[in-house]
Amino acid sequence: MKRLYLIQGRKEASAGERHDMVERAHRILAAADVSSIDRFDIPGRASGEQAEESGLRPEVERLVPTLQSGSLFGGIVGVVVVDAQNLLKHEGEVIAELLATVDPEQVAVVVVAIGATPAPISRLAKAEGEVYSVKALTERDMMSRLGEMARERRMRLEPAAATALLQRFGSDVGALAGALDQLVAVSGPITADEVVGRFKNRPEEPAYLYVDALSSGDVGTALRRLSAFLTHGHPLVLLSVIEADLKRKALASAAGSLAEFAGWAGGGPDYYPNKKAWQARSSVSEDDLHRALHALARADITLKTEPEPTHRPMLERLTVALARWYG
């Protein structure tokens, strides 16, 4: 049995991807025939109780005795460390030292990380464990997942109802499961009207999905995702995401090669946003890039100087224009 399993997700991982990562951790431990599973969630770097610079935060310190001792009653203890990317530098070093001495016959450890894993833990996982990468969930993936969840409950979802559920809950598998549990008592096929009438929420999804809709010229989807984003996020955050994407598009248009473009943009030639921007570099004209830049600058001024009731209509007009120029 391996000493350590690392499940690595993208920095922009959606709720569905995070759910899959934790589920995979539990499947790994189930295959290891563990006697019990202890889960440790690492708090954000700006949250939780504070510790001395040389010490561990209490939430991290609670992990130490489990890694050192294993089970008092025999069998293998399963340990899931969630959000390991939140470990402080010295905490990552301490936990890596402990993981290097773990007896795999007593303790099975799965580390779940979004984005950058602390380097000592990543090195140990590559040398003495296994590393799994979780891919981005597409809308097709989520539609398939939703169909499976409905069949498990012996429910019939009309295609429009499935689309409406994804529009309401995005890739949040837990929320989708809860919605299906509420609908299971409905007799006959579940319709879109039933979903729309019952659920009014908007999904909290990564902003890059909005940018993807812009890049494909899909005005309807972009407007829907704009509405969902504004339910949970600030307009200026959205503008910063658009600005970063516009900058990447402009650099890709001007570069002579992928390597040169990656050098300008950062992240390397294999960084997915760079590859995507490079492949689409000829789809947006120089004139449209200038138009998008000027529109973005005007939107920034409007958000900072005009009354709040004008912000949403302005962002909707910007969305329509960008989808036309990008698409």
CSV table of N, CA and C in Angstrom, one decimal, residues 124-274:
chain,number,residue,atom,x,y,z
A,124,LEU,N,6.8,14.4,-1.9
A,124,LEU,CA,6.6,13.1,-1.2
A,124,LEU,C,5.6,12.2,-1.9
A,125,ALA,N,4.5,12.8,-2.4
A,125,ALA,CA,3.5,12.1,-3.1
A,125,ALA,C,4.0,11.5,-4.4
A,126,LYS,N,4.8,12.3,-5.1
A,126,LYS,CA,5.3,11.8,-6.4
A,126,LYS,C,6.4,10.8,-6.2
A,127,ALA,N,7.1,10.8,-5.1
A,127,ALA,CA,8.2,9.9,-4.8
A,127,ALA,C,7.7,8.6,-4.2
A,128,GLU,N,6.8,8.7,-3.3
A,128,GLU,CA,6.4,7.5,-2.5
A,128,GLU,C,4.9,7.2,-2.5
A,129,GLY,N,4.2,7.9,-3.3
A,129,GLY,CA,2.7,7.7,-3.3
A,129,GLY,C,2.1,7.7,-4.7
A,130,GLU,N,0.9,8.2,-4.8
A,130,GLU,CA,0.2,8.3,-6.1
A,130,GLU,C,-0.4,9.7,-6.2
A,131,VAL,N,-0.4,10.3,-7.3
A,131,VAL,CA,-1.0,11.6,-7.6
A,131,VAL,C,-2.2,11.4,-8.6
A,132,TYR,N,-3.3,11.9,-8.3
A,132,TYR,CA,-4.5,11.9,-9.2
A,132,TYR,C,-4.9,13.4,-9.5
A,133,SER,N,-5.1,13.6,-10.8
A,133,SER,CA,-5.6,14.9,-11.2
A,133,SER,C,-7.1,14.8,-11.5
A,134,VAL,N,-7.9,15.8,-11.1
A,134,VAL,CA,-9.3,15.8,-11.4
A,134,VAL,C,-9.6,16.8,-12.5
A,135,LYS,N,-10.2,16.3,-13.6
A,135,LYS,CA,-10.4,17.2,-14.7
A,135,LYS,C,-11.6,18.1,-14.5
A,136,ALA,N,-11.6,19.1,-15.3
A,136,ALA,CA,-12.7,20.1,-15.3
A,136,ALA,C,-14.0,19.4,-15.7
A,137,LEU,N,-15.1,19.6,-15.0
A,137,LEU,CA,-16.4,19.1,-15.3
A,137,LEU,C,-17.1,20.0,-16.4
A,138,THR,N,-17.4,19.4,-17.5
A,138,THR,CA,-18.1,20.1,-18.5
A,138,THR,C,-19.6,20.1,-18.3
A,139,GLU,N,-20.4,20.9,-19.0
A,139,GLU,CA,-21.9,20.8,-18.9
A,139,GLU,C,-22.4,19.4,-19.3
A,140,ARG,N,-21.7,18.8,-20.3
A,140,ARG,CA,-22.1,17.5,-20.7
A,140,ARG,C,-21.9,16.5,-19.6
A,141,ASP,N,-20.8,16.6,-18.9
A,141,ASP,CA,-20.5,15.8,-17.7
A,141,ASP,C,-21.6,15.9,-16.7
A,142,MET,N,-22.0,17.1,-16.4
A,142,MET,CA,-23.0,17.4,-15.4
A,142,MET,C,-24.3,16.9,-15.8
A,143,MET,N,-24.6,17.0,-17.1
A,143,MET,CA,-25.9,16.5,-17.6
A,143,MET,C,-26.0,15.0,-17.4
A,144,SER,N,-24.9,14.3,-17.7
A,144,SER,CA,-24.8,12.9,-17.5
A,144,SER,C,-24.9,12.5,-16.1
A,145,ARG,N,-24.2,13.2,-15.2
A,145,ARG,CA,-24.3,13.0,-13.8
A,145,ARG,C,-25.7,13.2,-13.3
A,146,LEU,N,-26.4,14.2,-13.7
A,146,LEU,CA,-27.7,14.5,-13.3
A,146,LEU,C,-28.7,13.4,-13.7
A,147,GLY,N,-28.5,12.8,-14.9
A,147,GLY,CA,-29.3,11.7,-15.4
A,147,GLY,C,-29.1,10.5,-14.5
A,148,GLU,N,-27.9,10.2,-14.1
A,148,GLU,CA,-27.6,9.1,-13.2
A,148,GLU,C,-28.3,9.3,-11.9
A,149,MET,N,-28.2,10.5,-11.3
A,149,MET,CA,-28.8,10.8,-10.0
A,149,MET,C,-30.3,10.6,-10.1
A,150,ALA,N,-30.9,11.0,-11.2
A,150,ALA,CA,-32.4,10.9,-11.4
A,150,ALA,C,-32.8,9.4,-11.5
A,151,ARG,N,-32.0,8.6,-12.2
A,151,ARG,CA,-32.3,7.2,-12.4
A,151,ARG,C,-32.2,6.5,-11.1
A,152,GLU,N,-31.2,6.9,-10.2
A,152,GLU,CA,-31.1,6.2,-8.9
A,152,GLU,C,-32.3,6.4,-8.1
A,153,ARG,N,-33.0,7.6,-8.3
A,153,ARG,CA,-34.2,7.9,-7.6
A,153,ARG,C,-35.5,7.5,-8.3
A,154,ARG,N,-35.3,6.8,-9.5
A,154,ARG,CA,-36.4,6.3,-10.3
A,154,ARG,C,-37.3,7.5,-10.7
A,155,MET,N,-36.6,8.6,-11.1
A,155,MET,CA,-37.4,9.8,-11.5
A,155,MET,C,-37.2,10.0,-13.0
A,156,ARG,N,-38.1,10.6,-13.7
A,156,ARG,CA,-38.1,10.9,-15.1
A,156,ARG,C,-37.9,12.4,-15.2
A,157,LEU,N,-36.8,12.9,-15.8
A,157,LEU,CA,-36.6,14.3,-16.0
A,157,LEU,C,-36.7,14.6,-17.5
A,158,GLU,N,-37.6,15.6,-17.8
A,158,GLU,CA,-37.6,16.0,-19.2
A,158,GLU,C,-36.3,16.8,-19.5
A,159,PRO,N,-35.8,16.7,-20.7
A,159,PRO,CA,-34.6,17.4,-21.0
A,159,PRO,C,-34.6,18.9,-20.6
A,160,ALA,N,-35.7,19.6,-20.8
A,160,ALA,CA,-35.7,21.0,-20.4
A,160,ALA,C,-35.6,21.2,-18.9
A,161,ALA,N,-36.1,20.2,-18.2
A,161,ALA,CA,-36.1,20.2,-16.7
A,161,ALA,C,-34.6,20.0,-16.2
A,162,ALA,N,-33.9,19.1,-16.9
A,162,ALA,CA,-32.5,18.9,-16.5
A,162,ALA,C,-31.7,20.2,-16.8
A,163,THR,N,-32.0,20.8,-17.9
A,163,THR,CA,-31.3,22.1,-18.2
A,163,THR,C,-31.6,23.1,-17.2
A,164,ALA,N,-32.8,23.2,-16.8
A,164,ALA,CA,-33.2,24.2,-15.8
A,164,ALA,C,-32.5,23.9,-14.5
A,165,LEU,N,-32.4,22.7,-14.1
A,165,LEU,CA,-31.7,22.3,-12.8
A,165,LEU,C,-30.3,22.8,-12.8
A,166,LEU,N,-29.6,22.5,-14.0
A,166,LEU,CA,-28.2,22.9,-14.1
A,166,LEU,C,-28.1,24.4,-14.1
A,167,GLN,N,-29.1,25.1,-14.6
A,167,GLN,CA,-29.0,26.6,-14.6
A,167,GLN,C,-29.2,27.1,-13.2
A,168,ARG,N,-30.0,26.4,-12.4
A,168,ARG,CA,-30.2,26.8,-11.0
A,168,ARG,C,-29.1,26.4,-10.1
A,169,PHE,N,-28.5,25.2,-10.3
A,169,PHE,CA,-27.5,24.7,-9.3
A,169,PHE,C,-26.1,24.5,-9.8
A,170,GLY,N,-25.9,24.7,-11.1
A,170,GLY,CA,-24.6,24.5,-11.7
A,170,GLY,C,-24.0,23.2,-11.4
A,171,SER,N,-22.7,23.1,-11.0
A,171,SER,CA,-22.0,21.8,-10.8
A,171,SER,C,-22.0,21.4,-9.3
A,172,ASP,N,-22.9,22.0,-8.5
A,172,ASP,CA,-22.9,21.7,-7.1
A,172,ASP,C,-23.7,20.4,-7.0
A,173,VAL,N,-23.0,19.3,-6.9
A,173,VAL,CA,-23.6,18.0,-6.9
A,173,VAL,C,-24.5,17.8,-5.6
A,174,GLY,N,-24.1,18.3,-4.5
A,174,GLY,CA,-24.9,18.2,-3.3
A,174,GLY,C,-26.2,18.9,-3.4
A,175,ALA,N,-26.2,20.1,-4.0
A,175,ALA,CA,-27.4,20.9,-4.1
A,175,ALA,C,-28.3,20.2,-5.1
A,176,LEU,N,-27.8,19.7,-6.2
A,176,LEU,CA,-28.6,19.0,-7.2
A,176,LEU,C,-29.3,17.8,-6.5
A,177,ALA,N,-28.5,17.0,-5.7
A,177,ALA,CA,-29.1,15.9,-5.0
A,177,ALA,C,-30.3,16.3,-4.1
A,178,GLY,N,-30.1,17.4,-3.4
A,178,GLY,CA,-31.1,18.0,-2.6
A,178,GLY,C,-32.4,18.4,-3.4
A,179,ALA,N,-32.1,19.0,-4.5
A,179,ALA,CA,-33.3,19.4,-5.4
A,179,ALA,C,-34.0,18.2,-5.9
A,180,LEU,N,-33.3,17.1,-6.3
A,180,LEU,CA,-34.0,15.9,-6.8
A,180,LEU,C,-34.8,15.3,-5.6
A,181,ASP,N,-34.3,15.3,-4.4
A,181,ASP,CA,-35.0,14.7,-3.3
A,181,ASP,C,-36.3,15.5,-3.0
A,182,GLN,N,-36.3,16.8,-3.3
A,182,GLN,CA,-37.5,17.5,-3.1
A,182,GLN,C,-38.5,17.2,-4.3
A,183,LEU,N,-38.0,16.9,-5.4
A,183,LEU,CA,-38.9,16.6,-6.6
A,183,LEU,C,-39.4,15.2,-6.7
A,184,VAL,N,-38.8,14.3,-5.9
A,184,VAL,CA,-39.0,12.9,-6.0
A,184,VAL,C,-40.5,12.5,-5.8
A,185,ALA,N,-41.2,13.4,-5.1
A,185,ALA,CA,-42.6,13.1,-4.8
A,185,ALA,C,-43.6,13.5,-5.9
A,186,VAL,N,-43.0,14.2,-6.9
A,186,VAL,CA,-43.9,14.7,-8.0
A,186,VAL,C,-44.2,13.5,-8.9
A,187,SER,N,-45.5,13.4,-9.2
A,187,SER,CA,-45.9,12.3,-10.0
A,187,SER,C,-45.7,12.6,-11.5
A,188,GLY,N,-45.3,11.6,-12.2
A,188,GLY,CA,-45.0,11.8,-13.7
A,188,GLY,C,-43.7,12.4,-13.9
A,189,PRO,N,-43.4,12.7,-15.2
A,189,PRO,CA,-42.1,13.3,-15.5
A,189,PRO,C,-42.0,14.7,-14.9
A,190,ILE,N,-40.7,15.1,-14.5
A,190,ILE,CA,-40.4,16.4,-14.0
A,190,ILE,C,-40.3,17.4,-15.2
A,191,THR,N,-41.0,18.5,-15.1
A,191,THR,CA,-41.0,19.4,-16.2
A,191,THR,C,-40.1,20.7,-15.9
A,192,ALA,N,-39.8,21.4,-16.9
A,192,ALA,CA,-39.0,22.7,-16.6
A,192,ALA,C,-39.8,23.6,-15.8
A,193,ASP,N,-41.1,23.7,-16.0
A,193,ASP,CA,-42.0,24.6,-15.3
A,193,ASP,C,-42.0,24.3,-13.8
A,194,GLU,N,-41.9,23.0,-13.5
A,194,GLU,CA,-41.9,22.5,-12.1
A,194,GLU,C,-40.6,23.0,-11.4
A,195,VAL,N,-39.5,22.9,-12.2
A,195,VAL,CA,-38.2,23.3,-11.6
A,195,VAL,C,-38.1,24.8,-11.4
A,196,VAL,N,-38.5,25.5,-12.5
A,196,VAL,CA,-38.4,27.0,-12.4
A,196,VAL,C,-39.4,27.6,-11.4
A,197,GLY,N,-40.5,27.0,-11.2
A,197,GLY,CA,-41.5,27.4,-10.2
A,197,GLY,C,-41.0,27.2,-8.8
A,198,ARG,N,-40.2,26.1,-8.6
A,198,ARG,CA,-39.9,25.7,-7.2
A,198,ARG,C,-38.5,26.3,-6.8
A,199,PHE,N,-37.6,26.5,-7.7
A,199,PHE,CA,-36.2,26.9,-7.3
A,199,PHE,C,-35.9,28.3,-8.0
A,200,LYS,N,-35.5,29.2,-7.2
A,200,LYS,CA,-35.2,30.6,-7.7
A,200,LYS,C,-33.8,31.0,-7.5
A,201,ASN,N,-33.0,30.1,-7.0
A,201,ASN,CA,-31.6,30.4,-6.7
A,201,ASN,C,-30.7,30.5,-8.0
A,202,ARG,N,-29.5,31.0,-7.9
A,202,ARG,CA,-28.6,31.1,-9.0
A,202,ARG,C,-27.3,30.4,-8.5
A,203,PRO,N,-26.7,29.6,-9.4
A,203,PRO,CA,-25.5,28.8,-8.9
A,203,PRO,C,-24.3,29.7,-8.7
A,204,GLU,N,-23.4,29.3,-7.8
A,204,GLU,CA,-22.2,30.0,-7.6
A,204,GLU,C,-21.1,29.3,-8.3
A,205,GLU,N,-20.7,29.8,-9.5
A,205,GLU,CA,-19.8,29.0,-10.4
A,205,GLU,C,-18.6,29.9,-10.7
A,206,PRO,N,-17.5,29.3,-11.1
A,206,PRO,CA,-16.3,30.1,-11.5
A,206,PRO,C,-16.6,31.1,-12.6
A,207,ALA,N,-15.9,32.3,-12.5
A,207,ALA,CA,-16.2,33.3,-13.5
A,207,ALA,C,-15.7,32.9,-14.9
A,208,TYR,N,-14.8,31.9,-15.0
A,208,TYR,CA,-14.3,31.6,-16.3
A,208,TYR,C,-15.4,31.0,-17.2
A,209,LEU,N,-16.4,30.4,-16.6
A,209,LEU,CA,-17.5,29.9,-17.3
A,209,LEU,C,-18.2,31.0,-18.1
A,210,TYR,N,-18.3,32.2,-17.4
A,210,TYR,CA,-18.9,33.4,-18.1
A,210,TYR,C,-18.0,33.8,-19.3
A,211,VAL,N,-16.7,33.8,-19.1
A,211,VAL,CA,-15.8,34.2,-20.2
A,211,VAL,C,-15.9,33.1,-21.3
A,212,ASP,N,-16.0,31.9,-21.0
A,212,ASP,CA,-16.2,30.8,-22.0
A,212,ASP,C,-17.4,31.1,-22.9
A,213,ALA,N,-18.5,31.5,-22.2
A,213,ALA,CA,-19.7,31.8,-23.0
A,213,ALA,C,-19.5,33.0,-23.9
A,214,LEU,N,-18.7,34.0,-23.4
A,214,LEU,CA,-18.4,35.2,-24.3
A,214,LEU,C,-17.6,34.7,-25.5
A,215,SER,N,-16.6,33.9,-25.2
A,215,SER,CA,-15.7,33.5,-26.3
A,215,SER,C,-16.4,32.7,-27.4
A,216,SER,N,-17.4,32.0,-27.0
A,216,SER,CA,-18.1,31.2,-28.0
A,216,SER,C,-19.3,32.0,-28.7
A,217,GLY,N,-19.4,33.3,-28.2
A,217,GLY,CA,-20.5,34.1,-28.8
A,217,GLY,C,-21.9,33.7,-28.4
A,218,ASP,N,-22.0,33.0,-27.3
A,218,ASP,CA,-23.3,32.6,-26.8
A,218,ASP,C,-23.9,33.6,-25.9
A,219,VAL,N,-24.7,34.5,-26.4
A,219,VAL,CA,-25.2,35.7,-25.7
A,219,VAL,C,-26.1,35.2,-24.5
A,220,GLY,N,-27.0,34.3,-24.8
A,220,GLY,CA,-28.0,33.8,-23.8
A,220,GLY,C,-27.3,33.2,-22.6
A,221,THR,N,-26.4,32.3,-22.9
A,221,THR,CA,-25.7,31.7,-21.8
A,221,THR,C,-24.8,32.7,-21.0
A,222,ALA,N,-24.2,33.6,-21.7
A,222,ALA,CA,-23.4,34.6,-21.1
A,222,ALA,C,-24.2,35.5,-20.1
A,223,LEU,N,-25.4,35.9,-20.6
A,223,LEU,CA,-26.3,36.8,-19.8
A,223,LEU,C,-26.8,36.0,-18.5
A,224,ARG,N,-27.1,34.7,-18.7
A,224,ARG,CA,-27.5,33.9,-17.6
A,224,ARG,C,-26.4,33.8,-16.6
A,225,ARG,N,-25.2,33.5,-17.0
A,225,ARG,CA,-24.1,33.4,-16.1
A,225,ARG,C,-23.7,34.7,-15.5
A,226,LEU,N,-23.9,35.8,-16.2
A,226,LEU,CA,-23.7,37.1,-15.6
A,226,LEU,C,-24.7,37.3,-14.4
A,227,SER,N,-25.9,36.9,-14.6
A,227,SER,CA,-26.9,37.1,-13.5
A,227,SER,C,-26.5,36.2,-12.4
A,228,ALA,N,-26.1,35.0,-12.6
A,228,ALA,CA,-25.7,34.1,-11.5
A,228,ALA,C,-24.5,34.6,-10.8
A,229,PHE,N,-23.5,35.2,-11.5
A,229,PHE,CA,-22.3,35.7,-10.9
A,229,PHE,C,-22.7,36.9,-10.0
A,230,LEU,N,-23.5,37.8,-10.5
A,230,LEU,CA,-23.8,39.0,-9.7
A,230,LEU,C,-24.6,38.7,-8.4
A,231,THR,N,-25.2,37.5,-8.4
A,231,THR,CA,-25.9,37.1,-7.2
A,231,THR,C,-25.0,36.8,-6.0
A,232,HIS,N,-23.7,36.4,-6.4
A,232,HIS,CA,-22.8,36.0,-5.4
A,232,HIS,C,-21.5,36.9,-5.3
A,233,GLY,N,-21.2,37.5,-6.5
A,233,GLY,CA,-19.9,38.2,-6.6
A,233,GLY,C,-20.1,39.7,-6.9
A,234,HIS,N,-19.0,40.4,-6.8
A,234,HIS,CA,-18.9,41.9,-7.0
A,234,HIS,C,-18.6,42.1,-8.5
A,235,PRO,N,-19.3,43.1,-9.1
A,235,PRO,CA,-19.0,43.5,-10.5
A,235,PRO,C,-17.6,43.8,-10.8
A,236,LEU,N,-16.9,44.4,-9.9
A,236,LEU,CA,-15.4,44.7,-10.2
A,236,LEU,C,-14.6,43.5,-10.3
A,237,VAL,N,-15.0,42.4,-9.6
A,237,VAL,CA,-14.3,41.2,-9.7
A,237,VAL,C,-14.5,40.6,-11.1
A,238,LEU,N,-15.7,40.7,-11.6
A,238,LEU,CA,-16.0,40.2,-12.9
A,238,LEU,C,-15.2,41.0,-14.0
A,239,LEU,N,-15.1,42.3,-13.8
A,239,LEU,CA,-14.3,43.1,-14.8
A,239,LEU,C,-12.8,42.7,-14.7
A,240,SER,N,-12.3,42.3,-13.6
A,240,SER,CA,-10.9,41.9,-13.5
A,240,SER,C,-10.7,40.6,-14.3
A,241,VAL,N,-11.7,39.7,-14.2
A,241,VAL,CA,-11.6,38.5,-14.9
A,241,VAL,C,-11.6,38.7,-16.4
A,242,ILE,N,-12.5,39.6,-16.9
A,242,ILE,CA,-12.6,39.9,-18.3
A,242,ILE,C,-11.3,40.6,-18.7
A,243,GLU,N,-10.8,41.5,-17.9
A,243,GLU,CA,-9.5,42.2,-18.3
A,243,GLU,C,-8.4,41.2,-18.5
A,244,ALA,N,-8.3,40.2,-17.6
A,244,ALA,CA,-7.2,39.2,-17.7
A,244,ALA,C,-7.4,38.4,-19.0
A,245,ASP,N,-8.6,38.0,-19.3
A,245,ASP,CA,-8.9,37.3,-20.5
A,245,ASP,C,-8.6,38.1,-21.7
A,246,LEU,N,-9.0,39.4,-21.7
A,246,LEU,CA,-8.7,40.3,-22.8
A,246,LEU,C,-7.2,40.5,-23.0
A,247,LYS,N,-6.5,40.6,-21.9
A,247,LYS,CA,-5.0,40.8,-22.0
A,247,LYS,C,-4.4,39.5,-22.7
A,248,ARG,N,-4.9,38.3,-22.3
A,248,ARG,CA,-4.3,37.1,-22.8
A,248,ARG,C,-4.6,37.0,-24.3
A,249,LYS,N,-5.9,37.4,-24.7
A,249,LYS,CA,-6.2,37.4,-26.1
A,249,LYS,C,-5.3,38.3,-26.9
A,250,ALA,N,-5.1,39.5,-26.4
A,250,ALA,CA,-4.2,40.5,-27.1
A,250,ALA,C,-2.8,40.0,-27.2
A,251,LEU,N,-2.3,39.4,-26.2
A,251,LEU,CA,-0.9,38.9,-26.2
A,251,LEU,C,-0.8,37.8,-27.2
A,252,ALA,N,-1.8,36.9,-27.2
A,252,ALA,CA,-1.8,35.8,-28.2
A,252,ALA,C,-1.8,36.3,-29.6
A,253,SER,N,-2.6,37.3,-29.8
A,253,SER,CA,-2.7,37.9,-31.2
A,253,SER,C,-1.4,38.5,-31.7
A,254,ALA,N,-0.6,39.0,-30.7
A,254,ALA,CA,0.6,39.7,-31.1
A,254,ALA,C,1.9,38.8,-31.1
A,255,ALA,N,1.8,37.7,-30.5
A,255,ALA,CA,3.0,36.8,-30.3
A,255,ALA,C,3.2,36.0,-31.6
A,256,GLY,N,4.5,35.7,-31.8
A,256,GLY,CA,4.8,34.9,-33.0
A,256,GLY,C,4.8,33.4,-32.8
A,257,SER,N,4.8,33.0,-31.6
A,257,SER,CA,4.7,31.5,-31.3
A,257,SER,C,4.1,31.3,-29.9
A,258,LEU,N,3.7,30.1,-29.7
A,258,LEU,CA,3.1,29.7,-28.4
A,258,LEU,C,4.1,30.0,-27.2
A,259,ALA,N,5.4,29.6,-27.5
A,259,ALA,CA,6.4,29.8,-26.4
A,259,ALA,C,6.6,31.3,-26.1
A,260,GLU,N,6.6,32.1,-27.1
A,260,GLU,CA,6.7,33.6,-26.9
A,260,GLU,C,5.5,34.1,-26.2
A,261,PHE,N,4.3,33.7,-26.6
A,261,PHE,CA,3.1,34.1,-25.9
A,261,PHE,C,3.1,33.7,-24.4
A,262,ALA,N,3.5,32.4,-24.2
A,262,ALA,CA,3.5,32.0,-22.8
A,262,ALA,C,4.5,32.7,-21.9
A,263,GLY,N,5.6,33.1,-22.6
A,263,GLY,CA,6.6,33.9,-21.8
A,263,GLY,C,6.1,35.3,-21.4
A,264,TRP,N,5.3,35.9,-22.3
A,264,TRP,CA,4.6,37.1,-22.0
A,264,TRP,C,3.5,37.0,-20.9
A,265,ALA,N,2.7,36.0,-21.1
A,265,ALA,CA,1.5,35.8,-20.3
A,265,ALA,C,1.8,35.2,-19.0
A,266,GLY,N,2.9,34.4,-18.9
A,266,GLY,CA,3.2,33.6,-17.7
A,266,GLY,C,2.4,32.3,-17.6
A,267,GLY,N,2.8,31.4,-16.9
A,267,GLY,CA,2.1,30.1,-16.7
A,267,GLY,C,2.6,29.0,-17.6
A,268,GLY,N,3.4,29.3,-18.6
A,268,GLY,CA,4.0,28.2,-19.4
A,268,GLY,C,3.1,27.8,-20.6
A,269,PRO,N,3.7,27.2,-21.6
A,269,PRO,CA,3.0,26.8,-22.8
A,269,PRO,C,1.9,25.7,-22.5
A,270,ASP,N,2.0,24.9,-21.5
A,270,ASP,CA,1.1,23.9,-21.2
A,270,ASP,C,-0.1,24.4,-20.3
A,271,TYR,N,0.0,25.6,-19.8
A,271,TYR,CA,-1.1,26.2,-19.0
A,271,TYR,C,-2.3,26.3,-19.8
A,272,TYR,N,-3.4,25.6,-19.4
A,272,TYR,CA,-4.6,25.5,-20.2
A,272,TYR,C,-5.2,26.8,-20.7
A,273,PRO,N,-5.3,27.9,-19.9
A,273,PRO,CA,-5.8,29.1,-20.4
A,273,PRO,C,-4.9,29.7,-21.5
A,274,ASN,N,-3.6,29.4,-21.4
A,274,ASN,CA,-2.7,29.9,-22.5
A,274,ASN,C,-2.9,29.1,-23.8
